[in-house]
GROMACS .gro file of C-alpha atoms in nm:
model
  231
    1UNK     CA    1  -0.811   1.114   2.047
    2UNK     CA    2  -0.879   0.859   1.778
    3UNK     CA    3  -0.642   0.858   1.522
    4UNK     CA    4  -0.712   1.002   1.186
    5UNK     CA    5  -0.614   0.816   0.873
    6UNK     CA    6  -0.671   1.021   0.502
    7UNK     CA    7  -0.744   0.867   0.205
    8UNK     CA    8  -0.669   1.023  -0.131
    9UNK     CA    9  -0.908   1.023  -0.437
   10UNK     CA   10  -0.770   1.061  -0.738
   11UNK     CA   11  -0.964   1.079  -1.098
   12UNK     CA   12  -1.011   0.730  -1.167
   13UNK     CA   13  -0.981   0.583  -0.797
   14UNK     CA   14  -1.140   0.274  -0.781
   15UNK     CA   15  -1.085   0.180  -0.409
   16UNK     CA   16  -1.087   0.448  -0.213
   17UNK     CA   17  -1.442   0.349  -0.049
   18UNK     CA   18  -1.265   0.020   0.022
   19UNK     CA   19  -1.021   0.159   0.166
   20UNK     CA   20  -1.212   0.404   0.409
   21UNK     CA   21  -1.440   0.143   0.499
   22UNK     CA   22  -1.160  -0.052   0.613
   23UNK     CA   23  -0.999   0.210   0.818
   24UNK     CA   24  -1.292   0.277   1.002
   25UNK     CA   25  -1.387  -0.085   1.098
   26UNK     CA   26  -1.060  -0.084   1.255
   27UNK     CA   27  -1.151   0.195   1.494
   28UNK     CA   28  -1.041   0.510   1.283
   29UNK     CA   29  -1.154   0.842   1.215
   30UNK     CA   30  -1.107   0.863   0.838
   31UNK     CA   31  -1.115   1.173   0.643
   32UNK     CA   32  -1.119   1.208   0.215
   33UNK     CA   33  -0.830   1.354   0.066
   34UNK     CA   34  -0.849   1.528  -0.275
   35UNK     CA   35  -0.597   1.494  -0.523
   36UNK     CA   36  -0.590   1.872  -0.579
   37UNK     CA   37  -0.549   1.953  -0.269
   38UNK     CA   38  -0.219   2.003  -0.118
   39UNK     CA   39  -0.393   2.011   0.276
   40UNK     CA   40  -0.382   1.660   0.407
   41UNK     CA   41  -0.554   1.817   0.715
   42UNK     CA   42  -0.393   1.695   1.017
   43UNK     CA   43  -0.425   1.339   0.961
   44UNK     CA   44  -0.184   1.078   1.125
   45UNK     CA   45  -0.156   0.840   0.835
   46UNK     CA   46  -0.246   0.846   0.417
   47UNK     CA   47  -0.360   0.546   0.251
   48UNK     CA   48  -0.277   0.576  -0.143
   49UNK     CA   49  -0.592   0.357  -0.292
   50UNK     CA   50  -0.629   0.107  -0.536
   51UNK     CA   51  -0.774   0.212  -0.918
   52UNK     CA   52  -0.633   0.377  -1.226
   53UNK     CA   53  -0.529   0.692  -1.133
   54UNK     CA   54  -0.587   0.934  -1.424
   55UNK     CA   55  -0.644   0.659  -1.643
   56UNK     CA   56  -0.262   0.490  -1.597
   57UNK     CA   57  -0.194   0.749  -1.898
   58UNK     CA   58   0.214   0.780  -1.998
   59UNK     CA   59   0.245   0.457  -1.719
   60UNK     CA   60   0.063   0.385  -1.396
   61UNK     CA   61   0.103   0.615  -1.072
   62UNK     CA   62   0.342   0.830  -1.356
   63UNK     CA   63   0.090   1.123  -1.367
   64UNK     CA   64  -0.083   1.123  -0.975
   65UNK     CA   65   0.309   1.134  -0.845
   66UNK     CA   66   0.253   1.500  -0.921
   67UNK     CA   67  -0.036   1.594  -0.804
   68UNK     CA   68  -0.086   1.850  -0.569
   69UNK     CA   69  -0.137   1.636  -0.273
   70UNK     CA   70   0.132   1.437  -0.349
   71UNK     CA   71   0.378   1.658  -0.250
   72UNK     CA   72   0.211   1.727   0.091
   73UNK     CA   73   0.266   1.321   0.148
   74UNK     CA   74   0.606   1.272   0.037
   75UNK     CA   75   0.696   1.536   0.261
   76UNK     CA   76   0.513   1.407   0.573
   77UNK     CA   77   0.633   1.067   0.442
   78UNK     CA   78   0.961   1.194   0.465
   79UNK     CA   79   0.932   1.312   0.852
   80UNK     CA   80   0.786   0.946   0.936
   81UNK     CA   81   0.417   0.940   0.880
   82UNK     CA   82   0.292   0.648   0.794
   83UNK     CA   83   0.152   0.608   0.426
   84UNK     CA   84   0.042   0.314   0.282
   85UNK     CA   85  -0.018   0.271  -0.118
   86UNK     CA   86  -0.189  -0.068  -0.254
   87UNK     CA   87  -0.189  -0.160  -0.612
   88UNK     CA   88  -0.192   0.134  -0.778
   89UNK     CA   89  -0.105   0.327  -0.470
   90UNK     CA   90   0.211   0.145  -0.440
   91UNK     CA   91   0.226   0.207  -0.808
   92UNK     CA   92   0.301   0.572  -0.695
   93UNK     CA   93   0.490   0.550  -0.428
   94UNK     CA   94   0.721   0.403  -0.706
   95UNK     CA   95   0.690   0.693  -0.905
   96UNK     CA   96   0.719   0.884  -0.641
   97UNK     CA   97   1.034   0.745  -0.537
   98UNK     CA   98   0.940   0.674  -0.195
   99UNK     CA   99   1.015   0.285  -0.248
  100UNK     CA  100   1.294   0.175  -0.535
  101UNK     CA  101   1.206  -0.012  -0.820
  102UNK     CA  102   0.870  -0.025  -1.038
  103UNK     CA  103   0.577  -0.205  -1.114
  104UNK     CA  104   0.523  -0.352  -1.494
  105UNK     CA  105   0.295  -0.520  -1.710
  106UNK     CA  106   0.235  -0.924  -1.596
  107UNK     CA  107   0.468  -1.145  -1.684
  108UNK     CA  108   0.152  -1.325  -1.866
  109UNK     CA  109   0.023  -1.024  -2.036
  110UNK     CA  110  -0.343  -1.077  -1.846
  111UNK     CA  111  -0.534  -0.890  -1.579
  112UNK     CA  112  -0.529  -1.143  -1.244
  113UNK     CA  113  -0.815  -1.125  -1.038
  114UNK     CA  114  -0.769  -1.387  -0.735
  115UNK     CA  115  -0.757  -1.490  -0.365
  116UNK     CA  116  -0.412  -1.481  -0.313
  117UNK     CA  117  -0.211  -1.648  -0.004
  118UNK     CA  118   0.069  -1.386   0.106
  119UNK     CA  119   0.399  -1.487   0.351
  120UNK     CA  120   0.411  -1.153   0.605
  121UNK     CA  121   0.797  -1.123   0.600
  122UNK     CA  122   0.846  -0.783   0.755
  123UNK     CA  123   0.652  -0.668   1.086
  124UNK     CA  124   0.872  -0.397   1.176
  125UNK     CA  125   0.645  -0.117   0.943
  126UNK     CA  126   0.413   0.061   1.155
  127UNK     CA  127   0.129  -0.133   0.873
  128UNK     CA  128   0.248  -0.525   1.001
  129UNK     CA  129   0.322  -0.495   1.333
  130UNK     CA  130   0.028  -0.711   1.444
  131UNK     CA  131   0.128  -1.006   1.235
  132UNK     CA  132   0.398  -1.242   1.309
  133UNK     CA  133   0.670  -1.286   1.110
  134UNK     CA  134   0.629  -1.598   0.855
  135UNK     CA  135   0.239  -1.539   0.896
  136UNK     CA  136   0.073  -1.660   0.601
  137UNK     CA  137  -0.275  -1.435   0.486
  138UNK     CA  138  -0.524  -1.450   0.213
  139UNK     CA  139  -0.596  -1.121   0.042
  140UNK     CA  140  -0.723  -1.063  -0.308
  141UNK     CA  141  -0.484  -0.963  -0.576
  142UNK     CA  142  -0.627  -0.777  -0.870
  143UNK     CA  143  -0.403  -0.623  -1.157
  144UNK     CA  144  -0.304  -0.585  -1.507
  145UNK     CA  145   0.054  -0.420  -1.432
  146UNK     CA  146   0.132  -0.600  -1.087
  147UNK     CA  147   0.477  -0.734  -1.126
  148UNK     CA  148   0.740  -0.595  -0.917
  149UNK     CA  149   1.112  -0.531  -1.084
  150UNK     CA  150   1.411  -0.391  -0.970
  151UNK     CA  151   1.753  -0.409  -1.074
  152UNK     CA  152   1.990  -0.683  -0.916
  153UNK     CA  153   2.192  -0.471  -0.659
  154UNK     CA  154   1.804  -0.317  -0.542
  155UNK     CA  155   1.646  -0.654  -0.492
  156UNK     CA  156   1.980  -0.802  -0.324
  157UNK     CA  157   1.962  -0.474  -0.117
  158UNK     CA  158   1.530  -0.574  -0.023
  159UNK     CA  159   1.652  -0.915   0.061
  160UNK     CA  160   1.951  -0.819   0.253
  161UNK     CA  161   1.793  -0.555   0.472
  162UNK     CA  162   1.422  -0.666   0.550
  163UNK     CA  163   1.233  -0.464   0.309
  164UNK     CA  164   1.033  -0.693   0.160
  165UNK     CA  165   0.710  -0.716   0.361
  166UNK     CA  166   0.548  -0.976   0.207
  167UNK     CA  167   0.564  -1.260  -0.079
  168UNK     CA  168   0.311  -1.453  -0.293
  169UNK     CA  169   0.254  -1.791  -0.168
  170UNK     CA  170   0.146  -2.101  -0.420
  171UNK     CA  171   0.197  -1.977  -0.691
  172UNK     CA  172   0.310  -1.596  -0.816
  173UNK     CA  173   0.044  -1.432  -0.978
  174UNK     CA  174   0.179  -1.147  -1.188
  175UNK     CA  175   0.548  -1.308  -1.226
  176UNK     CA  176   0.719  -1.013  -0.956
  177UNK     CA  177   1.094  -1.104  -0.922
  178UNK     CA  178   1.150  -1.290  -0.604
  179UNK     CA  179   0.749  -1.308  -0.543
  180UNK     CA  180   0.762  -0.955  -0.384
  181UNK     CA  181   0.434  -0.873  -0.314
  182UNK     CA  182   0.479  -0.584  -0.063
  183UNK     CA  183   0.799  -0.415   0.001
  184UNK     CA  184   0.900  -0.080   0.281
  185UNK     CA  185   1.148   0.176   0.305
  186UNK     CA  186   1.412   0.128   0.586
  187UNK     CA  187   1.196   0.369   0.867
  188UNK     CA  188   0.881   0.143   0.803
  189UNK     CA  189   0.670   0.414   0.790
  190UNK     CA  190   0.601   0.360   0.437
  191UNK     CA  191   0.462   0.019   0.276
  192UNK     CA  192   0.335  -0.042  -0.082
  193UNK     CA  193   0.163  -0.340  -0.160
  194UNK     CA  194  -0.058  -0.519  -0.451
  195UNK     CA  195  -0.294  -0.719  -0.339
  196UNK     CA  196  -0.564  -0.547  -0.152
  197UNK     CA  197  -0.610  -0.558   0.210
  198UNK     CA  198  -0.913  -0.343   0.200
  199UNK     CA  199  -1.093  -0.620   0.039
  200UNK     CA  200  -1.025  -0.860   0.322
  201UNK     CA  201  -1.210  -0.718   0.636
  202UNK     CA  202  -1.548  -0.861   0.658
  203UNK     CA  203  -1.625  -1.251   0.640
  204UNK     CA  204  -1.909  -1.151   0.463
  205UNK     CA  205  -1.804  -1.015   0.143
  206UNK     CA  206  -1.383  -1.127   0.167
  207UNK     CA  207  -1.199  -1.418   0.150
  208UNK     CA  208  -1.106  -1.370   0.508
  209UNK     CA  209  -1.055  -1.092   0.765
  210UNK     CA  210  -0.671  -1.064   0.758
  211UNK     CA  211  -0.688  -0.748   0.545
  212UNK     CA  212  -0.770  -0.592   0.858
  213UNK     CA  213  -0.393  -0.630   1.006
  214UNK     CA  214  -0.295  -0.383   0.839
  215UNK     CA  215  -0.527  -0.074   0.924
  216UNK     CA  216  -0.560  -0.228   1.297
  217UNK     CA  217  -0.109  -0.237   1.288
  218UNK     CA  218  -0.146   0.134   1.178
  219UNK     CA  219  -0.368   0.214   1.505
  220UNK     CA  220  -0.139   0.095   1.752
  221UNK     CA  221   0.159   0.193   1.624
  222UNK     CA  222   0.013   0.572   1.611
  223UNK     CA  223  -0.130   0.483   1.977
  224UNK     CA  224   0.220   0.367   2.105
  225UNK     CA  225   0.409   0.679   1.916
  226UNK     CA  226   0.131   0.939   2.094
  227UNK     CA  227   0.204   0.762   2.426
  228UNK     CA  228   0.571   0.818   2.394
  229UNK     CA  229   0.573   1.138   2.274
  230UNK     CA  230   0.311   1.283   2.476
  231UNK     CA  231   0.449   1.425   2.816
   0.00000   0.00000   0.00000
């Protein structure tokens, strides 16, 4: 059966459309998710969209980390589904505690709204395992409060252990330390990044097509778990 990837709406999602657009040109069945709902109904994988999830009140992702569903995901997060949060999805994951460190205001104090080149570093996440390592992509970036910081002993720790998944490329758009644009936890299960893949799937309306890596990478690697598990 065709995997099913779920894709939470919270008030103020902006990309969730995106987002399930993209996941079904890669060959998914996709299936909405509502913030105040704590069933994620069977799907294989959660994509945590882009937007301003309950209007970034207190900080962003602060408020949506506690939101019904959200429990349901860490939890399922927690016993290896994959989940994948952009922008202000990886905002919560943050908040959520499912990746270290947090995601501030730019460095430059202005929203950046770009095509953005990207260096895949990490392709052992069950979102980047159809890219090869030291590919380099070109996905929009779009954000007010897009730059990554951790302390010292958590970015040494990234560096040190192959968590960070992906880096900006000419030029850093939102001043993240160490360009991180995309970082994972150690299973690879989960991935939070801030440019936006979704936007990058059809020639006719994206810089480019290599968005759709990451929803295709998603496929397989639920494909290749189902094989081995399946008797």
């Amino acid at each position: 059966m065709t995997a099913a990837i779920g894709v939470v709406t919270f008030p103020g999602s902006l990309d969730d459309g995106d987002a399930c657009r993209a996941a079904y040109l890669a060959g998914a069945r996709v299936l909405r998710l509502w913030h105040a709902d704590p069933d994620l109904h069977g799907v294989d994988a959660v994509i945590l969209p882009g937007g301003f999830s309950y209007g970034d009140y207190l900080r962003c992702g602060a408020i949506a980390r506690f939101a019904p569903v959200m429990e349901s995901i860490i939890d399922a997060a927690k016993g290896g589904m994959p989940v994948l949060g952009i922008c202000n999805g990886f905002q919560i994951l943050c908040e959520a505690h499912l990746l270290p460190g947090a995601l501030t205001r730019n460095s430059h104090l202005h929203f950046r709204n770009r095509d953005q080149v990207l260096r895949v570093e990490s392709t052992g996440t069950a979102w980047t395992g159809g890219f090869s390592p030291g590919q380099e992509i070109v996905i929009p970036v779009k954000n007010g409060e897009g730059r990554y910081v951790a302390d010292a002993a958590t970015l040494d720790k990234l560096d040190a252990e192959g968590l960070v998944v992906a880096r900006y490329v000419d030029g850093n758009p939102n001043g993240s330390q160490r360009s991180i644009a995309a970082i994972r936890n150690p299973d690879g299960n989960v991935v939070g990044i801030m440019p936006h893949p979704e936007h990058a799937v059809e020639a006719l309306t994206g810089p480019s097509t290599d968005g759709l890596g990451f929803f295709s990478s998603v496929l397989r690697h639920l494909a290749a778990y189902e094989r081995v598990t399946t008797p």
